Coordinates of C-alpha atoms and ligand atoms in Angstrom, one line a residue:
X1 CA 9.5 -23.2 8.2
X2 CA 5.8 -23.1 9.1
X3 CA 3.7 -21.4 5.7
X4 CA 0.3 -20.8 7.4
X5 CA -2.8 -21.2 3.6
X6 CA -3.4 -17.4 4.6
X7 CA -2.0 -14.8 6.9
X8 CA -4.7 -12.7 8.4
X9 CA -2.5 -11.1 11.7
X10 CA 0.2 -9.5 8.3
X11 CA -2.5 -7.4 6.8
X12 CA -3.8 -5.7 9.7
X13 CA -0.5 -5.2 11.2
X14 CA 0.3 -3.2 8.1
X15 CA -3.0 -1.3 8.3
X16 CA -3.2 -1.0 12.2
X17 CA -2.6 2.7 12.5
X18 CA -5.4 3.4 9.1
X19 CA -7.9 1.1 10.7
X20 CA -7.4 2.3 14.2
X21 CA -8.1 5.8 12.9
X22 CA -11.3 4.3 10.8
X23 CA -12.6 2.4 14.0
X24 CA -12.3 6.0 16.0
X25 CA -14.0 7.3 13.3
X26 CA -16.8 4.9 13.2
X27 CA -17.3 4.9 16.9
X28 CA -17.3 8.6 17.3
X29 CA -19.9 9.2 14.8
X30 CA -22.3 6.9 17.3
X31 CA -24.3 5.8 13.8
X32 CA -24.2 1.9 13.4
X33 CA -26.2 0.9 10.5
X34 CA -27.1 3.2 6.7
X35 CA -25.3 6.3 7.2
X36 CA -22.0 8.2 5.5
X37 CA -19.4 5.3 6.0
X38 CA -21.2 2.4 4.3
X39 CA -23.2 5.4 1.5
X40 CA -18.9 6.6 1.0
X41 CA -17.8 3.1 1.0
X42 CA -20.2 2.9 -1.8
X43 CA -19.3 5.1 -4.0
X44 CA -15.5 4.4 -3.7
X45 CA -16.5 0.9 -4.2
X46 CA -18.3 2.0 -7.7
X47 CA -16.0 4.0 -9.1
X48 CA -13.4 0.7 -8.2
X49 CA -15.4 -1.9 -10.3
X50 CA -16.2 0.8 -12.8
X51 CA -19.7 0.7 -11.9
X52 CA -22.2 3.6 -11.4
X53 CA -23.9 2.0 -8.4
X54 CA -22.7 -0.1 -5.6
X55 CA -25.0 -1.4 -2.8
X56 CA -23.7 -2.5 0.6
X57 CA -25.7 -5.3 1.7
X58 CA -24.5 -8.4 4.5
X59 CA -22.8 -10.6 2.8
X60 CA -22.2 -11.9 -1.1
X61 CA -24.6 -14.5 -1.0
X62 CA -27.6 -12.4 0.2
X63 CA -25.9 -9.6 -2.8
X64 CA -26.4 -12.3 -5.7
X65 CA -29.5 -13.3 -4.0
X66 CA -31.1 -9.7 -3.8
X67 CA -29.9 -9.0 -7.4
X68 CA -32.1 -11.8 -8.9
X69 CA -35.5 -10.9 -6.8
X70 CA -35.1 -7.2 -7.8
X71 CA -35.1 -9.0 -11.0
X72 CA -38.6 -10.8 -10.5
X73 CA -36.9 -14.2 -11.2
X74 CA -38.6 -17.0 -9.1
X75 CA -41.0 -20.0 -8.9
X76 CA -40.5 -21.9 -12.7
X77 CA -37.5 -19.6 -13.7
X78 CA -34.1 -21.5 -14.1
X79 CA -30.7 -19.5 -13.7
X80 CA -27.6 -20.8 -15.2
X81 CA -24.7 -21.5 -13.0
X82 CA -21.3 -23.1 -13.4
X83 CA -21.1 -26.6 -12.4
X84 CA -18.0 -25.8 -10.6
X85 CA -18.0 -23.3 -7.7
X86 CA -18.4 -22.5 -4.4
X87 CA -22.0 -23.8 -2.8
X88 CA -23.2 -19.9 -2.3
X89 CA -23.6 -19.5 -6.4
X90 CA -26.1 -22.1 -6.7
X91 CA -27.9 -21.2 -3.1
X92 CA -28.4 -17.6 -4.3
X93 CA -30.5 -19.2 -7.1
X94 CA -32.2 -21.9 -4.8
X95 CA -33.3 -18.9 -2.1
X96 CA -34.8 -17.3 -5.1
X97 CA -37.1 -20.5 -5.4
X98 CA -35.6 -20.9 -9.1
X99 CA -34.2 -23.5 -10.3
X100 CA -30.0 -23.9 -10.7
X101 CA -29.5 -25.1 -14.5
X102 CA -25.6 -25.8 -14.2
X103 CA -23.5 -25.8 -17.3
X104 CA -20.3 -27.4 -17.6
X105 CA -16.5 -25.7 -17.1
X106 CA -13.9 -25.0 -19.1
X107 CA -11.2 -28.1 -17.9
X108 CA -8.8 -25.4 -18.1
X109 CA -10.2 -22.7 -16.4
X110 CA -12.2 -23.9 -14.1
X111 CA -15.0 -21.5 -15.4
X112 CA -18.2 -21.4 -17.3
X113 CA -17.8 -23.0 -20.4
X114 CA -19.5 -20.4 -22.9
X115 CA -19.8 -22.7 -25.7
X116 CA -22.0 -24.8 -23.7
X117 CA -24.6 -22.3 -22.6
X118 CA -26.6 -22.4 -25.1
X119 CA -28.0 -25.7 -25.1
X120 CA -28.9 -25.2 -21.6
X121 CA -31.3 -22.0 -22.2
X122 CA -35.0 -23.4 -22.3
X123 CA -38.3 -21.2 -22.1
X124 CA -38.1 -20.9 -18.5
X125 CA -34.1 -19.1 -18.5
X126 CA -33.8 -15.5 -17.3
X127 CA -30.2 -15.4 -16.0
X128 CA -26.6 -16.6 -16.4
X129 CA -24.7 -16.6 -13.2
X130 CA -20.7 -16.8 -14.2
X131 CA -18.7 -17.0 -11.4
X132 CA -14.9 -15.5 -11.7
X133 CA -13.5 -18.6 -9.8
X134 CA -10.4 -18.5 -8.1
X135 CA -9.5 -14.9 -9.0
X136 CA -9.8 -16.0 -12.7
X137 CA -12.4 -13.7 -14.9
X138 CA -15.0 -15.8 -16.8
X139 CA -15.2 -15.2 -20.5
X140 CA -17.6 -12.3 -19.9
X141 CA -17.1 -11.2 -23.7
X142 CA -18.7 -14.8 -25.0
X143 CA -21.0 -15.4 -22.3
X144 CA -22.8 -11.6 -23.1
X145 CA -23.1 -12.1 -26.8
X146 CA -25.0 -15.5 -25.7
X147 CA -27.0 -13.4 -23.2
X148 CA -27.7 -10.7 -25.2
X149 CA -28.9 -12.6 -28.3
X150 CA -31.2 -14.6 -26.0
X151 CA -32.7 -11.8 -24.0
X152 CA -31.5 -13.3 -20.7
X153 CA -30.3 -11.5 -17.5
X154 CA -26.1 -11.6 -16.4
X155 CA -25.4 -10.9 -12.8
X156 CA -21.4 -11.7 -12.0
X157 CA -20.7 -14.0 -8.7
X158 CA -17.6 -11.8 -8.4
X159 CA -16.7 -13.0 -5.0
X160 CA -13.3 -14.0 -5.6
X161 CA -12.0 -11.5 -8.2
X162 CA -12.1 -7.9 -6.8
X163 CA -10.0 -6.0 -9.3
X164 CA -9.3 -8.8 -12.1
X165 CA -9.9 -7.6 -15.5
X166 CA -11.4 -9.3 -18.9
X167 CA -10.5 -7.6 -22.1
X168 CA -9.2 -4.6 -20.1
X169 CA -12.4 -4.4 -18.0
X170 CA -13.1 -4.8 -14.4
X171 CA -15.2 -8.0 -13.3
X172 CA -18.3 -6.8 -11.2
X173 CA -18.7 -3.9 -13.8
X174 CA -19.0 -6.7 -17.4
X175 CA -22.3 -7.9 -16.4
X176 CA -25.9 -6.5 -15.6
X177 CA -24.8 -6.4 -12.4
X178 CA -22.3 -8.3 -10.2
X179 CA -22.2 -9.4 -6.3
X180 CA -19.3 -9.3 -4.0
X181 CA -18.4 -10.8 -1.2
X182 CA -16.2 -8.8 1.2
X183 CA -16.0 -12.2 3.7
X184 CA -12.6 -12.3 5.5
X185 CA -10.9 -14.4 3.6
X186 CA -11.4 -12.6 0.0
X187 CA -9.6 -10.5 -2.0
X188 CA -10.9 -7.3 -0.2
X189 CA -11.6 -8.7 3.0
X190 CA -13.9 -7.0 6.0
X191 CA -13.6 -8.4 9.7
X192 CA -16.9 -10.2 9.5
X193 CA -19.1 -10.7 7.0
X194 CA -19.9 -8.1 4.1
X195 CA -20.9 -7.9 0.3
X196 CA -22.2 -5.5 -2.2
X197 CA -24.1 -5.6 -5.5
X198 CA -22.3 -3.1 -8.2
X199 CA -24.8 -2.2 -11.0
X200 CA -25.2 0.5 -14.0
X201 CA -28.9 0.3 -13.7
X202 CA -30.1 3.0 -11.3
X203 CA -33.6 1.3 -10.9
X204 CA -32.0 -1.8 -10.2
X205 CA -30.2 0.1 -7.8
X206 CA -33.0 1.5 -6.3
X207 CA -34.6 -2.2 -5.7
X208 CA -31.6 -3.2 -3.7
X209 CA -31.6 -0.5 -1.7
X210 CA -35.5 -1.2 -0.6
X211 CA -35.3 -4.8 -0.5
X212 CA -31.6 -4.7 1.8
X213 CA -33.8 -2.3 4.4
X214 CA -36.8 -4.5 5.3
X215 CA -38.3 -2.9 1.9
X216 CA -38.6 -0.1 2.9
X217 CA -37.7 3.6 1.3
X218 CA -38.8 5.5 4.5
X219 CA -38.8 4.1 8.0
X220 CA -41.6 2.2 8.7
X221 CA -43.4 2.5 5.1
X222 CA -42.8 -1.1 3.9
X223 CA -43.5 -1.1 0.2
X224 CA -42.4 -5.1 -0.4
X225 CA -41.4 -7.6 1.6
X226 CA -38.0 -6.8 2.0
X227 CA -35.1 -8.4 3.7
X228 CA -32.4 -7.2 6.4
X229 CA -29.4 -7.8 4.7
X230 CA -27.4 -4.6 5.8
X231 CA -23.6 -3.7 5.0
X232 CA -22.6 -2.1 8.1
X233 CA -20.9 1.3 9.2
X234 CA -18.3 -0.3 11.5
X235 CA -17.4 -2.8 8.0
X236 CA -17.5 0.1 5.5
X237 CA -15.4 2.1 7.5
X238 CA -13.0 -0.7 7.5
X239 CA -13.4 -1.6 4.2
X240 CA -12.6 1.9 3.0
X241 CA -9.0 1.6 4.4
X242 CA -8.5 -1.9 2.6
X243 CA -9.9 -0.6 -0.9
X244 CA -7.1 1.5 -0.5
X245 CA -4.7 -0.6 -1.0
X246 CA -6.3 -3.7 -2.9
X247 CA -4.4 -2.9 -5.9
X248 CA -1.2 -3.1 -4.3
X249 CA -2.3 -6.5 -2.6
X250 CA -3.6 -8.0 -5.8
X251 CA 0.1 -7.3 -6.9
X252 CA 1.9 -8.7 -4.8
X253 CA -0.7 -11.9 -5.5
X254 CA 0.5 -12.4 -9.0
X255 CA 4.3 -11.9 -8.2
X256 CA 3.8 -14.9 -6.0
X257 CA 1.6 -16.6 -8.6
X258 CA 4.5 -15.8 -11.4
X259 CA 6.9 -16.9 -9.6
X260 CA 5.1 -20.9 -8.6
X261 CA 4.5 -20.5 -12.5
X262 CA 8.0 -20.1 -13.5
X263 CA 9.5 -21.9 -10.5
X264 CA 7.6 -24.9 -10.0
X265 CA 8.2 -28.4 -12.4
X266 CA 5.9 -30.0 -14.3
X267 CA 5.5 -33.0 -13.9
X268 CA 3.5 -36.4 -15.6
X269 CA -0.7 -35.5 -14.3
X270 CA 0.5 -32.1 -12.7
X271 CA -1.7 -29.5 -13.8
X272 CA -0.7 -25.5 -13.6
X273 CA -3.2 -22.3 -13.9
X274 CA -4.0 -21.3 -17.2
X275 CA -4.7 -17.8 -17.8
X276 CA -6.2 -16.7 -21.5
X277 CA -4.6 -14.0 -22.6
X278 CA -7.3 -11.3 -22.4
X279 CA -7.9 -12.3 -18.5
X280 CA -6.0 -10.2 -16.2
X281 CA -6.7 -12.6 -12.4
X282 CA -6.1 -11.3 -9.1
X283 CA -4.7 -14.8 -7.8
X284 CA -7.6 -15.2 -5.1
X285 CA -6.3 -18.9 -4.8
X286 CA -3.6 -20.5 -7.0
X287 CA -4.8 -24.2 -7.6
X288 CA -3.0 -26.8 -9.2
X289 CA -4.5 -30.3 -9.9
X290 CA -3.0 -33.8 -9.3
X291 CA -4.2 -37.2 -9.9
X292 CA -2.6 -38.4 -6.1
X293 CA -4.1 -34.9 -4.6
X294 CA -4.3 -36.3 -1.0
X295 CA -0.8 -37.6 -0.8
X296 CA 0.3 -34.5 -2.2
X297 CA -1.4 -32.6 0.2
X298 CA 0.0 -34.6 3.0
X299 CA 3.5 -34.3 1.6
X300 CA 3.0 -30.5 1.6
X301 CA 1.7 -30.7 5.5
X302 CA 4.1 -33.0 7.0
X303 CA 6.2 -29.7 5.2
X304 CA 4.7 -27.2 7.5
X305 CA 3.0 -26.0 4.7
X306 CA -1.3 -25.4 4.9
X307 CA -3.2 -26.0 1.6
X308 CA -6.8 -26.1 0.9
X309 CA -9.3 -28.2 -1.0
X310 CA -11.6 -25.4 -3.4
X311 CA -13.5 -27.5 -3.3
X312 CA -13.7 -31.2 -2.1
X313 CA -17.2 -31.5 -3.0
X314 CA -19.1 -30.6 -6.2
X315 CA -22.4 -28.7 -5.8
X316 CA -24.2 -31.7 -7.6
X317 CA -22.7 -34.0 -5.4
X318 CA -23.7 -32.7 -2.2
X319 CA -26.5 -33.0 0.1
X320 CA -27.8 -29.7 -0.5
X321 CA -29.1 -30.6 -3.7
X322 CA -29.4 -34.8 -3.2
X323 CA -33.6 -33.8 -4.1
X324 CA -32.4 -32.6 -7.6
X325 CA -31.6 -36.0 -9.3
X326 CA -28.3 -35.2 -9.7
X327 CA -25.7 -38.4 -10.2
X328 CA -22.0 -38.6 -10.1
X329 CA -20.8 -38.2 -14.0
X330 CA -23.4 -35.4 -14.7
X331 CA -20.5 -33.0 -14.7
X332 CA -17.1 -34.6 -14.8
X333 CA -15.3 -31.5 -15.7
X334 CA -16.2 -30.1 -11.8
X335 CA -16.4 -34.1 -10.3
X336 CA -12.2 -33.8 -11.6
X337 CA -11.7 -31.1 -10.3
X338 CA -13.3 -31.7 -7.0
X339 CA -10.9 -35.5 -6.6
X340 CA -7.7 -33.8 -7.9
X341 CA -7.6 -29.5 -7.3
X342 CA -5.2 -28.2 -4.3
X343 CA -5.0 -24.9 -3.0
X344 CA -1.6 -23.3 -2.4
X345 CA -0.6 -20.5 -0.2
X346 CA -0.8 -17.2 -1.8
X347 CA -1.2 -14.0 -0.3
X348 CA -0.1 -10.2 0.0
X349 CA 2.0 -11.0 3.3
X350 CA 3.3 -14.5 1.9
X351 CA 6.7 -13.6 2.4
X352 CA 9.7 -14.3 -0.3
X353 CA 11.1 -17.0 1.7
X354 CA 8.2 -18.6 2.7
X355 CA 7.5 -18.9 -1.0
X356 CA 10.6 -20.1 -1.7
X357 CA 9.8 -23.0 0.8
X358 CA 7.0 -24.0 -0.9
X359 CA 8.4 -24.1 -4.3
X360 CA 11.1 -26.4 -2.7
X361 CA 8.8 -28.6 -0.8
X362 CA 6.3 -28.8 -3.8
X363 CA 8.5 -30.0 -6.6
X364 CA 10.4 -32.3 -3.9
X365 CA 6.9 -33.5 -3.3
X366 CA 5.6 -34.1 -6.6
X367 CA 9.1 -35.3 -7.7
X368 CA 8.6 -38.0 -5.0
X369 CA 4.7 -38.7 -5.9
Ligands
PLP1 C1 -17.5 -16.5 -0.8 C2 -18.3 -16.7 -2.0 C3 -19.7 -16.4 -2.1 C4 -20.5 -16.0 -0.9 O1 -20.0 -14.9 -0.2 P1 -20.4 -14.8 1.4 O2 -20.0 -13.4 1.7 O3 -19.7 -15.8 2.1 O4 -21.9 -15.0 1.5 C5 -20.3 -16.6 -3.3 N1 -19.7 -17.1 -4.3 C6 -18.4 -17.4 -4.3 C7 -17.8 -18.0 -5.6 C8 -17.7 -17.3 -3.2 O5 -16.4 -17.7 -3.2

């Protein structure tokens, strides 16, 4: 039995006749870019996270991005970031010519550490970046009593979490503001790239919305120097149709994840998700870690079965930021994780027997490690 890491012809099979009838939609209304599909999209998306503003922009990176130069953060300002996530976290900063202060992770989560937060905030902090890895929520409760008592500036990398909850809450509505990422392969997926910033702060809001449009309010009247970072009508139409049904989806995530919890062995060096009990995760990814990760992985192939490596390099590690003097053992939490994590198939069109398959293959595999 071939299990493909994620299914992307299942979901619009399901949704063909909804996102035919969007794509009609879109087309007949000959209106490509800012009108009533992305401004609806927007408000749906809002009242989703719990926010009171949601703006559309191209993709998640350019949404965390935007959200710290509406801010004023720049030149001499550090942001704090996890030392463990995807690349885009830390580039958002780096775009924003700050400089990425990364804190350690939580061995068990995978995210921010909030204990350790505090001894990274100097003069020069204005923000905290926590990322809700995986589909996991950070501690947002923690890491806002830290902000708050230091006067600093939250914005959630909610990319991988649409629809998780911390303490009963929404991620993307816990912070000052939150971006999303609606890339293909996410939780709430478009078919291309797409993002949004969700805020309850109408003037920071307002600054999105003129620095997404070439900063501009009114056509040709260029107040700043804006960007063109765009969520488009053709996307939010789509979108729309897959909002719709993310709830569902994200259910029939954890049904998968519950079952590899309760199905799969432990074993010696095997390590499961942890979930804290006030974190409510939409199983973006399920990731397991292994001390013999590649032979694992290779076991799991030779099984028909794709995983994926989230991810094989740590931020520090790479060549992206080789100029910032960063050295292997500066974060060994993430540099662990990065040698030994392994992405497992999840999905909503994961079928129960293809599940089944992998919990067979994987504890045959292991068993055999
Ligand atoms: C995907 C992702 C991003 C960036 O989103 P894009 O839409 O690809 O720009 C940012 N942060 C995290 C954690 C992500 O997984």
């Amino acid at each position: 039995m071939k299990v493909p890491f994620l299914d992307f012809v299942g979901p619009y099979e399901e949704l063909k006749p909804q996102l035919d009838v969007a794509y009609e939609r879109f087309m007949r209304s000959a209106w490509y870019i800012l009108g009533k599909e992305t401004e609806t999209f927007e408000q749906e998306y809002a009242e989703y996270c719990g926010s009171k503003y949601c703006v559309g922009v191209g993709n998640g990176l350019e949404a965390l991005h935007l959200v710290l130069r509406a801010w004023g953060v720049g030149k001499d300002d550090e942001v704090i970031v996890p030392s463990n996530t995807y690349i885009a976290t830390w580039l958002a900063v780096s775009y924003a010519d700050a400089k990425v202060v990364p804190v350690e992770c939580d061995a068990r989560t995978y995210n921010l550490d909030p204990a350790l937060i505090e001894a990274a905030i100097t003069k020069r902090t204005k923000a905290i970046m926590p990322v809700h890895l995986y589909g996991q929520p950070a501690n947002m409760k923690e890491i806002m009593a830290v902000a708050e008592k230091h006067g600093l500036k939250v914005v959630e990398d909610n990319a991988q979490s649409q629809g998780a909850r911390s303490y009963g809450r929404r991620t993307g509505s816990l912070g000052h503001a939150a971006g999303h990422s609606f890339y293909p392969g996410k939780n709430l997926g478009a078919f291309g790239d797409a993002g949004a910033v969700t805020t309850d702060d109408a003037a920071l809001a307002d600054k999105i919305r003129v620095l997404r449009n070439y900063g501009s309010r009114k056509k040709y009247y260029n107040e700043v120097k804006g960007y063109n970072s765009r969520l488009d009508e053709m996307q939010s139409a789509l979108l729309r149709v897959k909002l719709k049904v993310l709830d569902e989806w994200n259910k029939r995530r954890s049904v998968i994840a519950n079952r590899y919890l309760k199905e799969m062995k432990s074993a010696h060096g095997l390590v499961f998700p942890f979930v804290p009990v006030w974190a409510d995760p939409v199983w973006h990814l399920f990731v397991v870690r292994h001390p013999k990760r590649d032979e694992l992985q290779k076991k799991l192939t030779d099984a028909g079965i794709g995983t994926l490596i989230h991810y094989p390099v740590s931020a520090h590690l790479s060549g992206a930021y080789e100029d910032a003097g960063f050295k292997r053992g500066s974060f060994p939490i993430a540099e662990n994780a990065a040698d030994t994590v392994l992405s497992l198939p999840i999905g909503p069109h994961l079928r129960d027997d293809q599940a089944g398959w992998v919990i067979e293959a994987f504890n045959a595999a292991v068993a055999s490690l």
